[in-house]
Coordinates of C-alpha atoms in Angstrom, one line a residue:
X1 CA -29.6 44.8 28.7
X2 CA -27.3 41.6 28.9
X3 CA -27.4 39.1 26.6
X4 CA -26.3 35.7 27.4
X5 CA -25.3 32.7 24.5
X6 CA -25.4 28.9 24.9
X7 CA -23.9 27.2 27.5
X8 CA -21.0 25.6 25.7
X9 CA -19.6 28.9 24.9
X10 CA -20.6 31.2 27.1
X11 CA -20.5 35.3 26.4
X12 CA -22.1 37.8 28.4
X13 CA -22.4 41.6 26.6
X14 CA -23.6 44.2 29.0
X15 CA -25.4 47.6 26.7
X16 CA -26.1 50.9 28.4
X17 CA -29.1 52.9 27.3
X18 CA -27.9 53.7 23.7
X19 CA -27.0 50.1 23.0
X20 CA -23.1 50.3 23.1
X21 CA -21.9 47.4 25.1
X22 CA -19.9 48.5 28.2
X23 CA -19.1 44.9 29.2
X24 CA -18.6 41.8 27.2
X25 CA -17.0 38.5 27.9
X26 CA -16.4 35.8 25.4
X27 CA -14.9 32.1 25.8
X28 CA -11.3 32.0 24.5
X29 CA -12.3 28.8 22.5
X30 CA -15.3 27.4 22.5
X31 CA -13.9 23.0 23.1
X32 CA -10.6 24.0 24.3
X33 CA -9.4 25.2 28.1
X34 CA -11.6 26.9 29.9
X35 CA -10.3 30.4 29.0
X36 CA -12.1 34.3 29.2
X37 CA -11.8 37.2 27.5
X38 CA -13.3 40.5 28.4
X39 CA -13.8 44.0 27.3
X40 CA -14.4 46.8 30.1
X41 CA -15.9 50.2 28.8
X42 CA -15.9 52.7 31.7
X43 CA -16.4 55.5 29.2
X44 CA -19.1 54.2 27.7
X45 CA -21.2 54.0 31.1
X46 CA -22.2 57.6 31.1
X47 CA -24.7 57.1 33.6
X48 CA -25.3 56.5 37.2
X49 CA -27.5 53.4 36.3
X50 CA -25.2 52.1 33.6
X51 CA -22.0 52.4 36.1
X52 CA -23.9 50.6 38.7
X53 CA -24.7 47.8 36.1
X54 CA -20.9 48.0 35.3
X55 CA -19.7 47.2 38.7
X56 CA -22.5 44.4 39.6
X57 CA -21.7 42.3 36.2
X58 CA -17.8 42.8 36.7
X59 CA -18.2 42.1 40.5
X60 CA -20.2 38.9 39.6
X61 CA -17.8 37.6 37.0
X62 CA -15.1 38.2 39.0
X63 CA -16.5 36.2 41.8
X64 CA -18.2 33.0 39.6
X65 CA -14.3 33.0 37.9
X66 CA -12.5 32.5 41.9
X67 CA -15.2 29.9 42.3
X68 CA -14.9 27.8 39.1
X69 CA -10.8 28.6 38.9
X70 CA -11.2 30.1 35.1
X71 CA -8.7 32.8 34.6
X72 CA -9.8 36.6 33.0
X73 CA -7.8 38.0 30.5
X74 CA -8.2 42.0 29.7
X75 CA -8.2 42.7 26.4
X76 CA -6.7 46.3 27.4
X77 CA -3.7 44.5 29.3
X78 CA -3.2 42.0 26.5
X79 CA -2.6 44.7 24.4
X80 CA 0.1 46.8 26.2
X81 CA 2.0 43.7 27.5
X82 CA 2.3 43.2 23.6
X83 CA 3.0 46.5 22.5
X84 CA 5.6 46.9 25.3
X85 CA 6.9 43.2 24.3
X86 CA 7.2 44.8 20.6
X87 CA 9.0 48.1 21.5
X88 CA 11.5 46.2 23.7
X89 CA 12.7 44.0 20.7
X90 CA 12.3 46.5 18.4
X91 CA 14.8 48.8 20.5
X92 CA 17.0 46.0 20.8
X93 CA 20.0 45.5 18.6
X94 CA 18.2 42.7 16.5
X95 CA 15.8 44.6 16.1
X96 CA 17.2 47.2 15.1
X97 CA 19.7 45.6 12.1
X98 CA 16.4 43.7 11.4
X99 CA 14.4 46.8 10.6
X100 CA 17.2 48.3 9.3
X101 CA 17.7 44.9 6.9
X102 CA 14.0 44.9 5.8
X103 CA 13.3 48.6 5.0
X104 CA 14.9 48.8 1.8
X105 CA 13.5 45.8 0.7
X106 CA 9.4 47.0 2.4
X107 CA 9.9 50.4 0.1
X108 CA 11.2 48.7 -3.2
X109 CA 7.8 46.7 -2.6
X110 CA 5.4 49.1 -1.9
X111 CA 7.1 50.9 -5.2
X112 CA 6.0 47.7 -7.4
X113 CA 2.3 47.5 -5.3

């Protein structure tokens, strides 16, 4: 089933046959740039049917986003570009005498909490 909202902020969610959505795009911001967002679930598409669903809405996006010159973001890529941006200042010196600085200061809090 894909359900589809109005057209100023467009989101598409794709369900297989027990309702979990194995696809869903939503608009960034709804008045701002033209901006995407979208979740992929492969392990979710347990079927044949649901996989073949899979592939024709991502195919389809894909292409309606070269023609109109919107950009995708993954959600999953988002994430680890963060979480590696994180560890890498969090290994680096500052970030070390930084956590280093705070920790005293996080447990003498969570004593009065």
């Amino acid at each position: 089933m894909t359900e589809y909202s109005d057209l100023l902020g467009p989101s598409i969610e794709v369900r297989n046959d027990k309702g979990e959505v194995i696809f869903a795009m939503k608009r960034k911001d709804t008045w701002g740039p033209t901006d995407y967002l979208f979740e992929k679930h492969e392990d979710r598409a347990g079927t044949e049917e649901d996989k073949a669903k899979l592939n024709e809405v991502v195919a389809g996006i894909a292409a309606m986003s070269r023609m109109a010159g919107f950009p995708l973001y993954d959600i999953g890529e988002i994430n680890e570009a963060l979480s590696s941006e994180k560890a890498s200042v969090m290994e680096s010196p500052e970030g070390k005498a930084a956590h280093s600085f705070y920790l005293p200061w996080l447990a003498a809090i969570n004593k009065i909490i």
